[in-house]
Each structure stands twice: as structure tokens, then as C-alpha cells.
Short mmCIF file of C-alpha atoms and ligand atoms in Angstrom, two decimals:
data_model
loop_
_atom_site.label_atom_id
_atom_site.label_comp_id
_atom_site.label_asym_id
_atom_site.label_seq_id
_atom_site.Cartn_x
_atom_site.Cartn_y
_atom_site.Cartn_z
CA UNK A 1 0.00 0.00 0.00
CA UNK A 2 1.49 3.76 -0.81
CA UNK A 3 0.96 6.28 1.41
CA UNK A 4 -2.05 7.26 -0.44
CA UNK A 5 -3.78 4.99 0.77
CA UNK A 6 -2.75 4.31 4.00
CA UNK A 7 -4.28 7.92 4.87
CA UNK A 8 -7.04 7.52 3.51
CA UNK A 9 -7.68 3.90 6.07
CA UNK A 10 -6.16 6.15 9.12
CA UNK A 11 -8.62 9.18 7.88
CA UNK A 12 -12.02 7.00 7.62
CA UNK A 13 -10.77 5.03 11.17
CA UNK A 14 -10.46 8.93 12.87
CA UNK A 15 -13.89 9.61 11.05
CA UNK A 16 -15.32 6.32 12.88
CA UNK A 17 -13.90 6.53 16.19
CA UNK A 18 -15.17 10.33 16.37
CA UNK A 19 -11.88 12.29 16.77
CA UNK A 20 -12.40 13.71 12.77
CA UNK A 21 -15.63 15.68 13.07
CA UNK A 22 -15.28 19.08 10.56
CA UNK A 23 -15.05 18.78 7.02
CA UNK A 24 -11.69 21.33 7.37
CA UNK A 25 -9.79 19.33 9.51
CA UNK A 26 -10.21 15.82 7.70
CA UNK A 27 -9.59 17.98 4.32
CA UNK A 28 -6.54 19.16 6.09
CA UNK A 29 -5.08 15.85 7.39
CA UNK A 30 -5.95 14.50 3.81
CA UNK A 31 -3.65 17.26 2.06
CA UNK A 32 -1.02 17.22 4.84
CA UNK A 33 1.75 14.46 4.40
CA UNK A 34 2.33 13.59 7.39
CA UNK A 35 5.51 11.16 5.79
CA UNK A 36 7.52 14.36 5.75
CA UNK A 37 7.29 14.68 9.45
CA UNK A 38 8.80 11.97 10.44
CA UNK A 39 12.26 10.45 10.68
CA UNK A 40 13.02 9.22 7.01
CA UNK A 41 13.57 5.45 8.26
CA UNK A 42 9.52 5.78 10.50
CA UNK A 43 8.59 6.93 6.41
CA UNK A 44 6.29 3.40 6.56
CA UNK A 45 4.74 4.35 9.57
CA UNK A 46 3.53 7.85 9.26
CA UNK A 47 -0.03 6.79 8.89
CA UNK A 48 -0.10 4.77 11.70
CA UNK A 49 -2.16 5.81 15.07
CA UNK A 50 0.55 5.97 17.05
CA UNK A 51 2.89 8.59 18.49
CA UNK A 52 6.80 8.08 16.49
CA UNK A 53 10.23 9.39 17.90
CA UNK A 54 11.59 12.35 16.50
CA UNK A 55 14.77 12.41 18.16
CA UNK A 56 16.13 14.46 21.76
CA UNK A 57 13.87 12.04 23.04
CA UNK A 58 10.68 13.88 21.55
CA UNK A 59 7.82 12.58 19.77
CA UNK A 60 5.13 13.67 17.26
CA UNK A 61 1.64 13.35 19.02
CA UNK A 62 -0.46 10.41 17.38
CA UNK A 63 -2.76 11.70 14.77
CA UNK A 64 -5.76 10.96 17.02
CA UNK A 65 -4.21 13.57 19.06
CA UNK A 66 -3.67 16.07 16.29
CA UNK A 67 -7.51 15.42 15.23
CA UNK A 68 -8.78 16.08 19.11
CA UNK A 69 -6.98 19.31 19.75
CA UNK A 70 -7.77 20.56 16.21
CA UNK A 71 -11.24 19.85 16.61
CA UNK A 72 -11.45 21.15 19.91
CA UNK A 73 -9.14 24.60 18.85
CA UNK A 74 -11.95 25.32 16.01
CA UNK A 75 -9.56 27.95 14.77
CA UNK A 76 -11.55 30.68 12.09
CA UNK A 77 -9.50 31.21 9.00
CA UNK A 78 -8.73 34.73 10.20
CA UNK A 79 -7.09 33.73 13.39
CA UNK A 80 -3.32 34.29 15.17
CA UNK A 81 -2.76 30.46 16.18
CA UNK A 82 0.66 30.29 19.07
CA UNK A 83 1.50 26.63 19.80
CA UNK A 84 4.10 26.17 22.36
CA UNK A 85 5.85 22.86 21.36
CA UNK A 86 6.67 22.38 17.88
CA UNK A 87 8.19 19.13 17.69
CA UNK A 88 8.11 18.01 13.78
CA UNK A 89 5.88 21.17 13.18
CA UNK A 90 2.97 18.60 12.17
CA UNK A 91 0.29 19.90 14.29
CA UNK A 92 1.23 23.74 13.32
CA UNK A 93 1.06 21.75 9.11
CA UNK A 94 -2.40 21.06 9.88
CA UNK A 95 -3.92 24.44 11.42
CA UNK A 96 -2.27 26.02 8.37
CA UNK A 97 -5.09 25.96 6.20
CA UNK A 98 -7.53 26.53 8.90
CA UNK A 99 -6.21 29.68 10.25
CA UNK A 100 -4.13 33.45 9.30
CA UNK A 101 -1.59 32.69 10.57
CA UNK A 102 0.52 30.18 13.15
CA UNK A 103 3.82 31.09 15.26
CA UNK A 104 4.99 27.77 16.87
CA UNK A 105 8.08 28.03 19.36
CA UNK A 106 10.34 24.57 19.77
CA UNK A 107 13.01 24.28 23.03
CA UNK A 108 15.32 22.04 21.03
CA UNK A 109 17.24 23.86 18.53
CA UNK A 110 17.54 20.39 16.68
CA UNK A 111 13.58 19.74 16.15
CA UNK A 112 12.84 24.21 15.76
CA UNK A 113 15.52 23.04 12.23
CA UNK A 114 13.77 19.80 11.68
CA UNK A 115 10.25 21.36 11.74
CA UNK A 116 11.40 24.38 9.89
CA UNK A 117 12.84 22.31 7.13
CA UNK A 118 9.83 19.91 7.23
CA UNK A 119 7.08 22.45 6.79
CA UNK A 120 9.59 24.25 3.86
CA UNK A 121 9.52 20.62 1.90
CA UNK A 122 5.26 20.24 2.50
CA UNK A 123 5.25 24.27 0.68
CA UNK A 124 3.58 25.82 3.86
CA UNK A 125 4.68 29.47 4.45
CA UNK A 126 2.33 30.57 7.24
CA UNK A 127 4.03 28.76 9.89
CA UNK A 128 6.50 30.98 11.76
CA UNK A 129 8.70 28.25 13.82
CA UNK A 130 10.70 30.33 16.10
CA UNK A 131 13.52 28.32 19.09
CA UNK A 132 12.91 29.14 22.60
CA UNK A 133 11.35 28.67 25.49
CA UNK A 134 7.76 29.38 24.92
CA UNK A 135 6.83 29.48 28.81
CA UNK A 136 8.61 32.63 29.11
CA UNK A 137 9.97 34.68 25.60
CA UNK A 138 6.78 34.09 23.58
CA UNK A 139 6.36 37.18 20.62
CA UNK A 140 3.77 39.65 21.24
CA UNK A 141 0.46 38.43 20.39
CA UNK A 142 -2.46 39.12 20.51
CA UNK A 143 -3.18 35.31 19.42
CA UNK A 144 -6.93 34.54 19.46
CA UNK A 145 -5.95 30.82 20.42
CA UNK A 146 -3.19 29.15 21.91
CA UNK A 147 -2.45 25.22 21.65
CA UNK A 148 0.16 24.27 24.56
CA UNK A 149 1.60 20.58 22.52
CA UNK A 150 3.42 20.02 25.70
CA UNK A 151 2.48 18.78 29.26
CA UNK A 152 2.48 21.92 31.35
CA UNK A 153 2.39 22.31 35.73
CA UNK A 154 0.42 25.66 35.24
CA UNK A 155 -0.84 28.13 32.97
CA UNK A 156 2.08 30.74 32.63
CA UNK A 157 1.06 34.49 33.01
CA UNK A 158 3.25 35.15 29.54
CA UNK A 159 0.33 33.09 27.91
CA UNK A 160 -2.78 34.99 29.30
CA UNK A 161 -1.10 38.61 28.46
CA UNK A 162 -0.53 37.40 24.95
CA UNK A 163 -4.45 36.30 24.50
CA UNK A 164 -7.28 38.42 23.22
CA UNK A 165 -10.28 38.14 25.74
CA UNK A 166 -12.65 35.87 24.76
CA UNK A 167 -9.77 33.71 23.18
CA UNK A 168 -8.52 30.53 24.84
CA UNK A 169 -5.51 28.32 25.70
CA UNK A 170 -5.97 24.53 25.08
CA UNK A 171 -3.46 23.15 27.25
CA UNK A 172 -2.18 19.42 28.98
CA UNK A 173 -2.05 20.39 32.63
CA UNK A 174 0.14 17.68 34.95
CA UNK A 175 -2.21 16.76 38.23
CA UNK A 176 -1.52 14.17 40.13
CA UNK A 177 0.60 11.85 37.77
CA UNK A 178 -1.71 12.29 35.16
CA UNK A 179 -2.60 14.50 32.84
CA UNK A 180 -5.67 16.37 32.20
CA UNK A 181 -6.64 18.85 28.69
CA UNK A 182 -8.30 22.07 29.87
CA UNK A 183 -9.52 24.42 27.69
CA UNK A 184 -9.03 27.83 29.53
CA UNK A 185 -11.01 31.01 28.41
CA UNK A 186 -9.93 34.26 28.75
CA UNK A 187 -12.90 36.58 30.34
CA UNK A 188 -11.83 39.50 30.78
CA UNK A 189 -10.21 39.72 34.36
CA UNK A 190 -11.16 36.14 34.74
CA UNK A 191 -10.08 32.37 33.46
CA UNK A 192 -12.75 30.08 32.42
CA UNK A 193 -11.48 26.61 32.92
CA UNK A 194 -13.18 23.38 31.23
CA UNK A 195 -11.41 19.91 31.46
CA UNK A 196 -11.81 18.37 28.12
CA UNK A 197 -10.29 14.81 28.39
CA UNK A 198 -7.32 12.59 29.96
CA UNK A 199 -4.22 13.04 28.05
CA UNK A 200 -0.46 12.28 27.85
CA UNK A 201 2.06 14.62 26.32
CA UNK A 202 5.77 14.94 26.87
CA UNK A 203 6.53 17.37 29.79
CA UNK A 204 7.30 21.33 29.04
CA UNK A 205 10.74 21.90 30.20
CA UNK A 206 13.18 24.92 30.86
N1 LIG B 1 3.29 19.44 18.16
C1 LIG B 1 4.40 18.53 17.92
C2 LIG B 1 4.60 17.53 19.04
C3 LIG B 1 5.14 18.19 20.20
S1 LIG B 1 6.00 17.21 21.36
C4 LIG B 1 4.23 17.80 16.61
O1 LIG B 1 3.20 17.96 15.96
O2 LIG B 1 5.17 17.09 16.23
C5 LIG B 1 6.30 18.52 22.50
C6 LIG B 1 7.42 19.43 22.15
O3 LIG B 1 7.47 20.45 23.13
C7 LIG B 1 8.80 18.77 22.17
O4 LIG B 1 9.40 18.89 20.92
C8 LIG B 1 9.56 19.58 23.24
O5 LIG B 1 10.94 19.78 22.92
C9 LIG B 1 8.79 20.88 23.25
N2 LIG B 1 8.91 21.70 24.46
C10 LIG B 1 9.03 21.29 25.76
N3 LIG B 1 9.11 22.37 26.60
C11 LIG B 1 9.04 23.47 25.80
C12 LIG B 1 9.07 24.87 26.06
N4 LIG B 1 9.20 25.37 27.30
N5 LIG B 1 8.97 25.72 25.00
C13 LIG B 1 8.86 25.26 23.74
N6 LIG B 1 8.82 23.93 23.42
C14 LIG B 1 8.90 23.06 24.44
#
């Protein structure tokens, strides 16, 4: 089977199991190759369900993952998209059609190159993929969402100054040993907080 149509058996499962919902996102993840995203020898498993390695012990989140934080993000084709966490720059590949613009921020100067050079080869160019620590130097916003791809201890203040009110933050939060999505809107003065579901991403780090 080519890759072809091993995407189109992952995209119908997603569809089934309920984590594909909008006709934008499943028209994105069909036009996204997720192959280039990968390590060149994991080329036979990119449409597989499954988190893959992308080296400095990273990973790109299983495409179930990508579906249920895409979904859940909604973004409107005029929005300012921050993700903290770029990894392979897959998830940022997929809000790409669905929003303005996206400015994702890697730790790991390694994977901000690798991402870079994988969202150059799938022709995307509204994808800014800056390195740094995106708990603390994060470019001005305002973003009207913000998508934390990283397991976080607490919602840093850097991320609420740099969100329009009435915009929210999807983000992992750590409690307890496990992990929890929230989806955390900003109300003027106050945060809205709504758990969404049990999750497990790699942990944000300094
Ligand atoms: N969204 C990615 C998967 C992200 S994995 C994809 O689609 O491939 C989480 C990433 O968060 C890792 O690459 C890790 O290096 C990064 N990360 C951890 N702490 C961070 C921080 N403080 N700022 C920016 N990125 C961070």
C-alpha cells in the first residue's frame, strides 16, 4: 500500500472513532503528508495511530491527538494560532489551512531546524517556527488561540497577556501523575477553565 492509501484507512478510522468531526480538519489531514514529518527510516509508519520518535527524546503526538486538539481549537480562517511545542511542526502543518496565521516556538534547537525544514519541503509558508522557550519569551500576540503541545504544571502568566479576551488556551495540565486537557477562556479579568479529556504529552521543560 502507498501512502495514499494508507491515509485515507487512518482518515475513515479517525472519522469512525469520532476524533475527525469538521469537514476542514479531515480535508486538512488529507492534504497534509504527514511522511515528511517523520524520521526518514519511521517513512512506513507515518499513517499509523501511534505517536513516532523524532529524536532528543521527543515525539510527534499520534494523529488521534492532532484530530482532538484541532477539533477542539476550532480555529476561524482569520485567526493568530501560538502553539508552544513544535516538535516536527505537524500539528502547526495542519492548522495552516484553517487559520491566518501560526507562530509555533520549539526548546530544542535540533527539532525548531527539523520542523522548519519539514514544513519548507510540504510548501507551507504561514508557519512561523521560532527556538525558545515558549513558557517565558513568547512574541507579542495578541493570538486569538493558543495550543500548549506540551504537558504543562500551570498556565504561565506570559500566555494569558498574549491572548485576546474571549480567546482561549488549550493546554495538557500535569495533576496528580496524570494529565488532564483544559480548555481555559480568557474573560476578561477572569479564566474560564473546562477539562476536556485525559491526556499524555511529553513534559514542558526549561
Ligand atoms: N506538536 C508537535 C509535538 C510536540 S512534542 C508535533 O506535531 O510534532 C512537544 C514538544 O514540546 C517537544 O518537541 C519539546 O521539545 C517541546 N517543548 C518542551 N518544553 C518546551 C518549552 N518550554 N517551549 C517550547 N517547546 C517546548
Amino acid at each position: 500500500m502507498d501512502h495514499a492509501d494508507k491515509k485515507e484507512m487512518l482518515l475513515s478510522n479517525l472519522i469512525d472513532e469520532g476524533y475527525l468531526r469538521s469537514k476542514d480538519v479531515i480535508e486538512s489531514f488529507r492534504k497534509t503528508p504527514r511522511e515528511l514529518f517523520v524520521l526518514p527510516e519511521d517513512s512506513e509508519f507515518a499513517y499509523l495511530d501511534h505517536p513516532l520518535q523524532i529524536g532528543l527524546g521527543q515525539t510527534i503526538s499520534a494523529p488521534h491527538m492532532v484530530a482532538i486538539m484541532t477539533e477542539e481549537l476550532k480555529p476561524g480562517r482569520k485567526d493568530k494560532i501560538l502553539e508552544i511545542g513544535g516538535g516536527s511542526g505537524y500539528q502547526a502543518a495542519i492548522l495552516s489551512p484553517l487559520a491566518r496565521s501560526i507562530v509555533s516556538i520549539e526548546l530544542e534547537e535540533g527539532l525548531s531546524d527539523f520542523a522548519r525544514e519539514n514544513l519548507r519541503k510540504a510548501g507551507i509558508t504561514n508557519v512561523e517556527l521560532i527556538h525558545g522557550d515558549g513558557s517565558s519569551s513568547i512574541p507579542e500576540g495578541p493570538y486569538d488561540r493558543i495550543l500548549v503541545s506540551c504537558g504543562s504544571d500551570k498556565i504561565y502568566p506570559e500566555w494569558v497577556e498574549n491572548l485576546k479576551d474571549g480567546g482561549f488556551i488549550l493546554v495538557p495540565l500535569n495533576r496528580f501523575g496524570f494529565q488532564t486537557l483544559y480548555k481555559i477562556t480568557k474573560n476578561g479579568e477572569k479564566l474560564e477553565k473546562k477539562r476536556i479529556l485525559d491526556c499524555s504529552f511529553v513534559p514542558l521543560r526549561h
